[in-house]
Short mmCIF file of C-alpha atoms and ligand atoms in Angstrom, two decimals:
data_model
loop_
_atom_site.label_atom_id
_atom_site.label_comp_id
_atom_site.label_asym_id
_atom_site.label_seq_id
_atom_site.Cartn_x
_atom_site.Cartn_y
_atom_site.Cartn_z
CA UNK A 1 12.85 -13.74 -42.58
CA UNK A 2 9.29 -14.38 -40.96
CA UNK A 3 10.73 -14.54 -37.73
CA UNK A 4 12.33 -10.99 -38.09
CA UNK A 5 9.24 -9.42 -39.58
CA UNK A 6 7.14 -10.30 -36.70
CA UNK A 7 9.51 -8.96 -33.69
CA UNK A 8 9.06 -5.53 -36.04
CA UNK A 9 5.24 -6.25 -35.60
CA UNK A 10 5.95 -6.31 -32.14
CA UNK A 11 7.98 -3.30 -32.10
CA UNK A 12 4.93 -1.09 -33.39
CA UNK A 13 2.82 -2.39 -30.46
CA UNK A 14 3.32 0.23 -27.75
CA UNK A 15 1.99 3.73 -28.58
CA UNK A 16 2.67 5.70 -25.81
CA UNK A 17 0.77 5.99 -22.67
CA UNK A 18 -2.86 7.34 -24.09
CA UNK A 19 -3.08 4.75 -26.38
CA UNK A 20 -2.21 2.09 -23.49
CA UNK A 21 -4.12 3.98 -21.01
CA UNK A 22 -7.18 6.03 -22.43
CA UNK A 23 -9.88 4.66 -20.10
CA UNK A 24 -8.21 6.17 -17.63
CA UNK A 25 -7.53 9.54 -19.26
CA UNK A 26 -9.63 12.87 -20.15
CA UNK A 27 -9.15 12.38 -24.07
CA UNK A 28 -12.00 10.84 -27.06
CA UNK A 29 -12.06 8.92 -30.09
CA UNK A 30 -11.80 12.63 -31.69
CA UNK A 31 -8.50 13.57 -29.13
CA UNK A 32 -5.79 13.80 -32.37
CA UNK A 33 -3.06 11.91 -30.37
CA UNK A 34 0.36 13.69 -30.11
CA UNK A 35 2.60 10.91 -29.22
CA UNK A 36 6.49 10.03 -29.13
CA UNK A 37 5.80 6.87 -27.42
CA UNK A 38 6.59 8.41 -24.23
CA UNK A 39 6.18 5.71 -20.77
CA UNK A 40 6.61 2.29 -20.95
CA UNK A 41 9.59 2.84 -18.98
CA UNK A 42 11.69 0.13 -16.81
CA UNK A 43 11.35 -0.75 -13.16
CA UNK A 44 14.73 -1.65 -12.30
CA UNK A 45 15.43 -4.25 -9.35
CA UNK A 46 17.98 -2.73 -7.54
CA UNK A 47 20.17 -5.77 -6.17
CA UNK A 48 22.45 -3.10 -4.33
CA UNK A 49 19.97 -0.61 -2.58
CA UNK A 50 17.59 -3.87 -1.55
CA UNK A 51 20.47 -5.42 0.43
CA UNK A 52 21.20 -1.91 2.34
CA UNK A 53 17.54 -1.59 3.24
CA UNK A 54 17.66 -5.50 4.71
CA UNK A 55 16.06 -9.21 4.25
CA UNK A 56 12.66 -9.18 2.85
CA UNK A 57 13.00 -5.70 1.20
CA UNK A 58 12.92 -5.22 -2.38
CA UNK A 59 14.05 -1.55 -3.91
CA UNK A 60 13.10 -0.63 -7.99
CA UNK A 61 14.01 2.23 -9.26
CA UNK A 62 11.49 3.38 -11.86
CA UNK A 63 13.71 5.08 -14.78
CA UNK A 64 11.61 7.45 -16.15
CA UNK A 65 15.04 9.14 -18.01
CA UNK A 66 13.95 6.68 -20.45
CA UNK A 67 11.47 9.08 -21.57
CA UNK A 68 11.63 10.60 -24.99
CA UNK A 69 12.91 14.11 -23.91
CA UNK A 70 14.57 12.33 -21.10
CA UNK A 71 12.11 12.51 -18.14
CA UNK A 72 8.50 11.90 -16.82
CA UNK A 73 7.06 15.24 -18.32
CA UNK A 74 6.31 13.36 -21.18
CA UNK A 75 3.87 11.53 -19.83
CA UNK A 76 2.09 14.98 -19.18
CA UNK A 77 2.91 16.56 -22.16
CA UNK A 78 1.56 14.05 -24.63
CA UNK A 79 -1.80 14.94 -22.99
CA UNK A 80 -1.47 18.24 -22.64
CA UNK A 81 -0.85 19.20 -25.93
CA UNK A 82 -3.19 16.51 -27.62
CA UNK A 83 -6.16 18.74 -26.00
CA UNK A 84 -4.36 21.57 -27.39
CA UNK A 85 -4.75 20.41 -30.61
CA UNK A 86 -8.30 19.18 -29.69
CA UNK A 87 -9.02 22.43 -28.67
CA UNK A 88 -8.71 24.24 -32.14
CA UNK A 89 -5.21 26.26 -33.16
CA UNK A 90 -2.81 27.16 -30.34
CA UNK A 91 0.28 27.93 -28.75
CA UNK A 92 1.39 26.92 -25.43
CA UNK A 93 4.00 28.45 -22.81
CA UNK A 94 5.90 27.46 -19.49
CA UNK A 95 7.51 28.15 -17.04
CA UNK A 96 10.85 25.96 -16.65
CA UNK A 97 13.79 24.53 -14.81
CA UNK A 98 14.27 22.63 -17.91
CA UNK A 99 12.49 19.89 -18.28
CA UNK A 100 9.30 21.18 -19.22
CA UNK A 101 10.18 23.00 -21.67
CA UNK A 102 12.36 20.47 -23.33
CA UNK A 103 9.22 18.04 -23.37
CA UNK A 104 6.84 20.61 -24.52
CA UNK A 105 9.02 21.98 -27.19
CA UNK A 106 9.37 18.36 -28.43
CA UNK A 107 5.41 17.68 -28.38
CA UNK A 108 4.60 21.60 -29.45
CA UNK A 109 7.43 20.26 -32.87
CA UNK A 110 5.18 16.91 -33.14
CA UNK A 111 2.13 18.78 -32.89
CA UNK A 112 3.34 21.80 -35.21
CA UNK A 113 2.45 24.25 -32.40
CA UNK A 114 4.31 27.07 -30.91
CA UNK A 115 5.93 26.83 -27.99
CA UNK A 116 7.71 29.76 -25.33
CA UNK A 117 9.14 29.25 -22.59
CA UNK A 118 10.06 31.24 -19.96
CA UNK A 119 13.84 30.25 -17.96
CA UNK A 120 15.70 31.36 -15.11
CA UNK A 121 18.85 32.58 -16.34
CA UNK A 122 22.08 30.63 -15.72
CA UNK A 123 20.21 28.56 -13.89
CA UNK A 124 18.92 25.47 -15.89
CA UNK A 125 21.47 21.95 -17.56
CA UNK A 126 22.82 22.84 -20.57
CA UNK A 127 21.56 19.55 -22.02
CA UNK A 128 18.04 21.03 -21.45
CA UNK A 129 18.78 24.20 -22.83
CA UNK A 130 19.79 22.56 -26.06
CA UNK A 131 16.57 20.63 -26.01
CA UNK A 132 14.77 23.71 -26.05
CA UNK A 133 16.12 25.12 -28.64
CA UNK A 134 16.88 22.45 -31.17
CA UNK A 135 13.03 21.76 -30.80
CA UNK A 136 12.30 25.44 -32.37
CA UNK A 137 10.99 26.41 -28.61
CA UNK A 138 11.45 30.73 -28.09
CA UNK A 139 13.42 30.49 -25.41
CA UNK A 140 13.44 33.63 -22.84
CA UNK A 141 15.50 33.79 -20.02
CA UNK A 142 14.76 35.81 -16.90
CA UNK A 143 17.01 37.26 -14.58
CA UNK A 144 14.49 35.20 -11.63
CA UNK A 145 13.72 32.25 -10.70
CA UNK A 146 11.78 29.90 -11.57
CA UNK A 147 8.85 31.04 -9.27
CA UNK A 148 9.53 34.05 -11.00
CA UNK A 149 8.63 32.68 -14.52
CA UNK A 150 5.57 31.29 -13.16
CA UNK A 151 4.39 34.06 -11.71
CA UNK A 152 4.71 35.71 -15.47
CA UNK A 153 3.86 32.46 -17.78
CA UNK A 154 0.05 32.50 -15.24
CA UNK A 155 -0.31 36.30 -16.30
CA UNK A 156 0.53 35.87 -19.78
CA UNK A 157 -1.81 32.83 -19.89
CA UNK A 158 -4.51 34.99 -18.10
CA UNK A 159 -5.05 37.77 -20.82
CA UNK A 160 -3.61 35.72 -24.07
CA UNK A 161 -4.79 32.73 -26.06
CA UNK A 162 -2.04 31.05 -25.43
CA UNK A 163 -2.22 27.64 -22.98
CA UNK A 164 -0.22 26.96 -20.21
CA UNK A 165 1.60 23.52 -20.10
CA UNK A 166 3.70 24.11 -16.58
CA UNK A 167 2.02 21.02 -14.40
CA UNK A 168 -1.20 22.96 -13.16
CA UNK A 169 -2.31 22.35 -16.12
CA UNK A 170 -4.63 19.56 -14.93
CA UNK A 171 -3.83 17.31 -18.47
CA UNK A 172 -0.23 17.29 -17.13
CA UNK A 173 -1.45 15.43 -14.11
CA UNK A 174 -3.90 12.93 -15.76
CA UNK A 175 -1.07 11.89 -18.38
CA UNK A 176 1.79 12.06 -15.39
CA UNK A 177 -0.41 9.60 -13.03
CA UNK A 178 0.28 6.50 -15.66
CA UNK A 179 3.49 6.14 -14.57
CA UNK A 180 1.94 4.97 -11.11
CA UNK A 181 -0.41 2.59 -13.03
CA UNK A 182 2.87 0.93 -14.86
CA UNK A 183 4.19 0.20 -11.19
CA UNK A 184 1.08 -1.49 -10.33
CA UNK A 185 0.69 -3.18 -13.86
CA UNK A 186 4.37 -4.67 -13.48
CA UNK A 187 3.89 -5.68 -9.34
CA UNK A 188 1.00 -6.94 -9.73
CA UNK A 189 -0.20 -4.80 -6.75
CA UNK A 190 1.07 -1.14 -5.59
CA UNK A 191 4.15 -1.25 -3.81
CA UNK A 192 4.34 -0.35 0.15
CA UNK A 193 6.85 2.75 -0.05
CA UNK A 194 7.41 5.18 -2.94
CA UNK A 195 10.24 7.54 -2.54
CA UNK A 196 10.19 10.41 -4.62
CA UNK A 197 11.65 13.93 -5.22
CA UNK A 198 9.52 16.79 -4.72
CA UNK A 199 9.91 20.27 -6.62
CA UNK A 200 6.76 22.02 -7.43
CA UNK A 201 4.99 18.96 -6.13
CA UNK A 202 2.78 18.07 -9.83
CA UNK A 203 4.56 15.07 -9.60
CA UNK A 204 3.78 13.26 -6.27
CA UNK A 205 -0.04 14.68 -6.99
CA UNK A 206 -0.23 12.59 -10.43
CA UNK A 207 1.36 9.67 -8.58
CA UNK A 208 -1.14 9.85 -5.46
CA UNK A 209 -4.31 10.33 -7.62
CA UNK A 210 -3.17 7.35 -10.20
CA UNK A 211 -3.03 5.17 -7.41
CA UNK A 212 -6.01 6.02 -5.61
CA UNK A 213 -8.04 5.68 -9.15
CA UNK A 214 -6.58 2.14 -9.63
CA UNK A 215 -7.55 1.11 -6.15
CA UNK A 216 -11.03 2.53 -6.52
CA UNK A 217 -11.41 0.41 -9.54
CA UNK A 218 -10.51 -2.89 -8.02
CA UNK A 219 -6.97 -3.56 -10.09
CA UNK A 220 -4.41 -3.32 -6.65
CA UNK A 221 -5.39 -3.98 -2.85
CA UNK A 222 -3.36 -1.65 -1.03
CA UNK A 223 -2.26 2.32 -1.57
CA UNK A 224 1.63 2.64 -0.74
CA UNK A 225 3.25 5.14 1.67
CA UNK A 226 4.57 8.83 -0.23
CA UNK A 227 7.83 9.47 0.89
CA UNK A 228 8.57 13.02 -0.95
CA UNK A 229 12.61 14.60 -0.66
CA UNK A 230 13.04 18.45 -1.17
CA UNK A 231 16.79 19.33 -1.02
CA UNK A 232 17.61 21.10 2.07
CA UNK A 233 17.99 24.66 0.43
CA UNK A 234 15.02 24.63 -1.65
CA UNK A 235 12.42 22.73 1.04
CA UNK A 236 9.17 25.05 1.52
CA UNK A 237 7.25 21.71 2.46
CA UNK A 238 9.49 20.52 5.14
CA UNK A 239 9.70 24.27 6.33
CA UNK A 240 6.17 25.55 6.00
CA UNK A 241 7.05 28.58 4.19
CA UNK A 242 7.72 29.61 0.90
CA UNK A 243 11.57 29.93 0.39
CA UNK A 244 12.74 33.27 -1.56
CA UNK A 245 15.98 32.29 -2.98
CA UNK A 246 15.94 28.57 -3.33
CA UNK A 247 19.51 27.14 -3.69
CA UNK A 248 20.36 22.86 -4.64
CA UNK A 249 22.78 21.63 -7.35
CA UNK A 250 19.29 19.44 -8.18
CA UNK A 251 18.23 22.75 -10.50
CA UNK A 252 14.99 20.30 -11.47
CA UNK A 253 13.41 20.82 -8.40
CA UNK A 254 15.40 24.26 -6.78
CA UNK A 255 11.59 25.71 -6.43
CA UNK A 256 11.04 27.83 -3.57
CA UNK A 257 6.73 28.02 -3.58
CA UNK A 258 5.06 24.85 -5.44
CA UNK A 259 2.25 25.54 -6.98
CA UNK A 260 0.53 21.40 -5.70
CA UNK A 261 2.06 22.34 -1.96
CA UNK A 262 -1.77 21.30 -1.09
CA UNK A 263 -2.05 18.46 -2.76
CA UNK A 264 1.43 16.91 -1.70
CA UNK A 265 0.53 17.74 1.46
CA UNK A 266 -2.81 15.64 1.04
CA UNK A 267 -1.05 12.38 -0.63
CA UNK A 268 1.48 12.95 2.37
CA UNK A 269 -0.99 12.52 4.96
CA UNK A 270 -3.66 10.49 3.09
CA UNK A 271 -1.05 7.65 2.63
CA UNK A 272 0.58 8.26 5.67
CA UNK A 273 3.58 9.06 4.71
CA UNK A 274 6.04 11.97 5.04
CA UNK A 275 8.00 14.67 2.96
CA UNK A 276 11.43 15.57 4.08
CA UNK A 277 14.50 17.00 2.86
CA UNK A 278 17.92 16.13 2.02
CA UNK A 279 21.31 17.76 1.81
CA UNK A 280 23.07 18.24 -1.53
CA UNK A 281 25.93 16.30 -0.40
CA UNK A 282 23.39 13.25 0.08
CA UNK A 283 21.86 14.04 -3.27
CA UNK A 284 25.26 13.72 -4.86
CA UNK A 285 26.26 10.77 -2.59
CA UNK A 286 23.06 9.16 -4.30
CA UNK A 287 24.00 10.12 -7.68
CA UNK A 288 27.31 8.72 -7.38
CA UNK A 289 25.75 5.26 -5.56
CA UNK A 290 23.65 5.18 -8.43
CA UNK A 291 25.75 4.95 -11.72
CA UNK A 292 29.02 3.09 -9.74
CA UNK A 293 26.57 0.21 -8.06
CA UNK A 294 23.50 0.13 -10.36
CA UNK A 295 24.52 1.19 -13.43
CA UNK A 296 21.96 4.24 -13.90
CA UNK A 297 22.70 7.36 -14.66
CA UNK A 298 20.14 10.06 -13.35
CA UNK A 299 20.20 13.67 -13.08
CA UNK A 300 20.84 15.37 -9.32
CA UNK A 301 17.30 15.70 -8.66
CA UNK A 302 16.30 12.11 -9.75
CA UNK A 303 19.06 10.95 -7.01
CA UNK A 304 17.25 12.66 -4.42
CA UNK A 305 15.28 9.79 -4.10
CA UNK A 306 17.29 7.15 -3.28
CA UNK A 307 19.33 10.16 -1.14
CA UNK A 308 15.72 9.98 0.89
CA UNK A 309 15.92 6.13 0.57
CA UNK A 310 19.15 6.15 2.36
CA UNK A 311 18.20 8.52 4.50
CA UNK A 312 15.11 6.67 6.38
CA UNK A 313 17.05 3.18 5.84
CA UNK A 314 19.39 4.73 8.37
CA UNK A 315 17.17 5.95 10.65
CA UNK A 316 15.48 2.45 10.87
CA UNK A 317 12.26 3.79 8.93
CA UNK A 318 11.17 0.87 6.81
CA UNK A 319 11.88 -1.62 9.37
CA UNK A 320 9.73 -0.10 11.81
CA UNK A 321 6.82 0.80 8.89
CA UNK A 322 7.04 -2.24 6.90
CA UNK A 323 3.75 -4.11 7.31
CA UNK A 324 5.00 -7.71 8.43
CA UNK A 325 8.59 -9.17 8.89
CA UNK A 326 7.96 -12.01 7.05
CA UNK A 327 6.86 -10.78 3.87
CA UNK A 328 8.59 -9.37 1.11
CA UNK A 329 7.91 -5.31 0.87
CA UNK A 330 8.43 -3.49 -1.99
CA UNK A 331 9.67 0.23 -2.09
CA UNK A 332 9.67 1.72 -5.62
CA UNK A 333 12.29 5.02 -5.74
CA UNK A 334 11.31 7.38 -9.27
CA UNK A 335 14.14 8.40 -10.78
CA UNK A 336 12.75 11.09 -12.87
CA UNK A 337 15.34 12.47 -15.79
CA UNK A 338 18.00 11.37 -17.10
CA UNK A 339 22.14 12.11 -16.27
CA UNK A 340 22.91 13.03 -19.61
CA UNK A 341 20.62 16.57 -19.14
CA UNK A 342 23.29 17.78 -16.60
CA UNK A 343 26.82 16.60 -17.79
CA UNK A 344 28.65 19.46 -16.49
CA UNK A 345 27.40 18.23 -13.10
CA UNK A 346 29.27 14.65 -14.04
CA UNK A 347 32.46 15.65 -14.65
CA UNK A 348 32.82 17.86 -11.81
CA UNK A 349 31.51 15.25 -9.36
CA UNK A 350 34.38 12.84 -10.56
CA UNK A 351 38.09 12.56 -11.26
CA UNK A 352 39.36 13.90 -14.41
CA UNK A 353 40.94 11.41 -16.61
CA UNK A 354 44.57 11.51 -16.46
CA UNK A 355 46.98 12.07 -19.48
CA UNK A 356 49.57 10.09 -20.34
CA UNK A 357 51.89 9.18 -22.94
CA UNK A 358 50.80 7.40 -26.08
CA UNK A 359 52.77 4.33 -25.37
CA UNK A 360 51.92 1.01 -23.23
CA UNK A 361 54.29 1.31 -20.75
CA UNK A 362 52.40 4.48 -19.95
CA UNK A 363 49.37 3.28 -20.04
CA UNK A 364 49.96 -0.38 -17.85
CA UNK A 365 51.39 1.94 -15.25
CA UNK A 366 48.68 3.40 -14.64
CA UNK A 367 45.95 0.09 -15.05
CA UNK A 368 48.45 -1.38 -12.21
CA UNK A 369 49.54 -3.69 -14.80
C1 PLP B 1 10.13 18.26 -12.89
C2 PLP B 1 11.13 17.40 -12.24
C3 PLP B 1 11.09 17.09 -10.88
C4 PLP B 1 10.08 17.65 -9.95
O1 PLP B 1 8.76 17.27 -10.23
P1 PLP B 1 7.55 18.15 -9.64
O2 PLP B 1 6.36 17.63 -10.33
O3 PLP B 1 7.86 19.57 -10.02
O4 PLP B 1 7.56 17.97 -8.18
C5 PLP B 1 12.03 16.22 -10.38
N1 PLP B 1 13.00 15.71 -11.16
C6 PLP B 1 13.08 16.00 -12.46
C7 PLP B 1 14.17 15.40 -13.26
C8 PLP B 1 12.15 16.86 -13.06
O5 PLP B 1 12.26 17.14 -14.36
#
């Protein structure tokens, strides 16, 4: 009896990632706290993956579809939308491949806010779209893209008191960059590589600047190396130009003009690393790799890291990068949303399961029985 009543105790402990974090984040003792006890998420030694990259090479995969709506904009939107409310009465609006607005319809429900958000038609997981509106969200869909709905949720914002939660909103960063700051806590130390997908580029900003705050204040030695992925049909980075009709099966990051291209481009060079682009057969490759040999399910985009993992392994990257031969080095992929958002995407990249009679000699024929 005692025993089970203090592992509840310990249950209640975590409180999401202001509570754990706070020094480190734009909110005060008067901040009311809008919380679903987002973060906290696993880094996952990846026993597979560290034996392709070689001796001395350690791969985690940092499952952030463990996330309350089911991927890292949670960490964002908690913050955002706790100033909201700190801010007086609101609403708040997005633009959205899916993700955001199935985090900040949860947190706008929490809160008891409004919430719109602006889609690009046909083109965002049905499991998001269901988020969105089970949460109350009003939902519009736009025959665009999602640069499109950007482009209308920043004029909208502009001459309406309504706030903008899409990740320029600089509370979405400051909450986002804890997730680099659980890495750390967990290593001890940052790691030497982070691969990462890259979509409107928030993302790989928050990471950049959470690390570079935790090195300024003493708590890790070294800053690792950004390694961003775009997928090949949707990689404005990698291309230097904005691309007009951005086309991946990743729909999370099919973004043809992100709105951080400066500061991606910053934490590329600052950390000397690179961003580069990968093909959606390697993304799906990845996803498959993924949930057969480690046992995680991600959504497309989320495999686009380990797609860029694979990618450099081949070409001999971390070998040649890695800081010494003889000691261990630690490459951290972020595996941003979870494989449930997109199941359509599942059961197409699979085979079907076959039908057979309801008896056993049916069924042993086909275990090879
Ligand atoms: C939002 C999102 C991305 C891209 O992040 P950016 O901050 O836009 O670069 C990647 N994967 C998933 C699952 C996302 O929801």
């Amino acid at each position: 009896m005692k025993k089970a009543q203090s592992s509840k105790l310990k249950a209640q402990n975590y409180n999401g990632v202001i509570d754990r974090y706070k020094k480190y984040l734009p909110v005060t003792d008067r901040t009311p706290v809008i919380t679903l006890k987002e973060g906290n998420t696993p880094l996952i030694y990846s026993k597979f993956l560290s034996k392709i990259i070689g001796a001395n090479f350690e791969v985690y995969l940092k499952y952030e579809g463990l996330n309350p709506t089911g991927s890292f904009k949670d960490r964002g939107m908690t913050v955002a939308i706790s100033k909201v409310c700190e801010e007086g009465p609101g609403a708040v609006i997005c633009a959205s491949t899916g993700n955001t607005s199935a985090s900040a319809a949860a947190y706008a429900a929490a809160a008891g806010i409004k919430c719109i958000v602006l889609i690009p038609s046909g083109a965002i997981a049905l499991g998001k779209l269901s988020q969105a509106l089970i949460h109350g969200a009003v939902v519009i869909a736009i025959n665009g893209n999602f640069d499109d709905a950007l482009n209308l949720v920043k004029e909208i914002t502009a001459k309406y008191p309504i706030t903008l939660v899409n990740s320029i909103n600089p509370y979405r960063i400051e909450g986002q960059k804890t997730a680099s700051f659980e890495i750390c806590d967990y290593l001890e130390d940052s790691p030497e590589f982070q691969v990462m997908p890259v979509g409107n580029a928030g993302n790989i900003t928050a990471y950049w600047k959470g690390y570079k705050e935790y090195k300024g204040i003493g708590l890790i030695k070294k800053l690792p190396k950004m390694l961003g992925f775009q997928a090949a049909g949707a990689a404005p980075i990698v291309k230097g130009h904005p691309i007009k009709y951005p086309k991946t099966i990743a729909t999370a990051i099919r973004i043809g003009n992100p709105a951080s291209w400066k500061q991606a481009e910053e934490a590329r060079d600052e950390s000397e690393g690179l961003i580069d682009m990968v093909s959606d057969k390697q993304i799906l490759e990845a996803y498959k790799l993924l949930a057969t040999k480690d046992g995680v399910f991600v959504e497309p985009a989320s495999a686009t890291s380990v797609a860029g993992l694979l990618k450099l392994a081949h070409k001999g990257y971390f070998k040649l990068q890695a800081p010494s031969s003889k000691l261990q080095t630690k490459i951290v992929c972020i595996l941003t949303g979870h494989g449930l958002k997109d199941p359509d995407r599942a059961i197409e990249t699979v085979k079907k399961p076959k039908v057979v009679k309801a008896n056993l000699k049916a069924v042993l024929r086909e275990i090879g029985y």
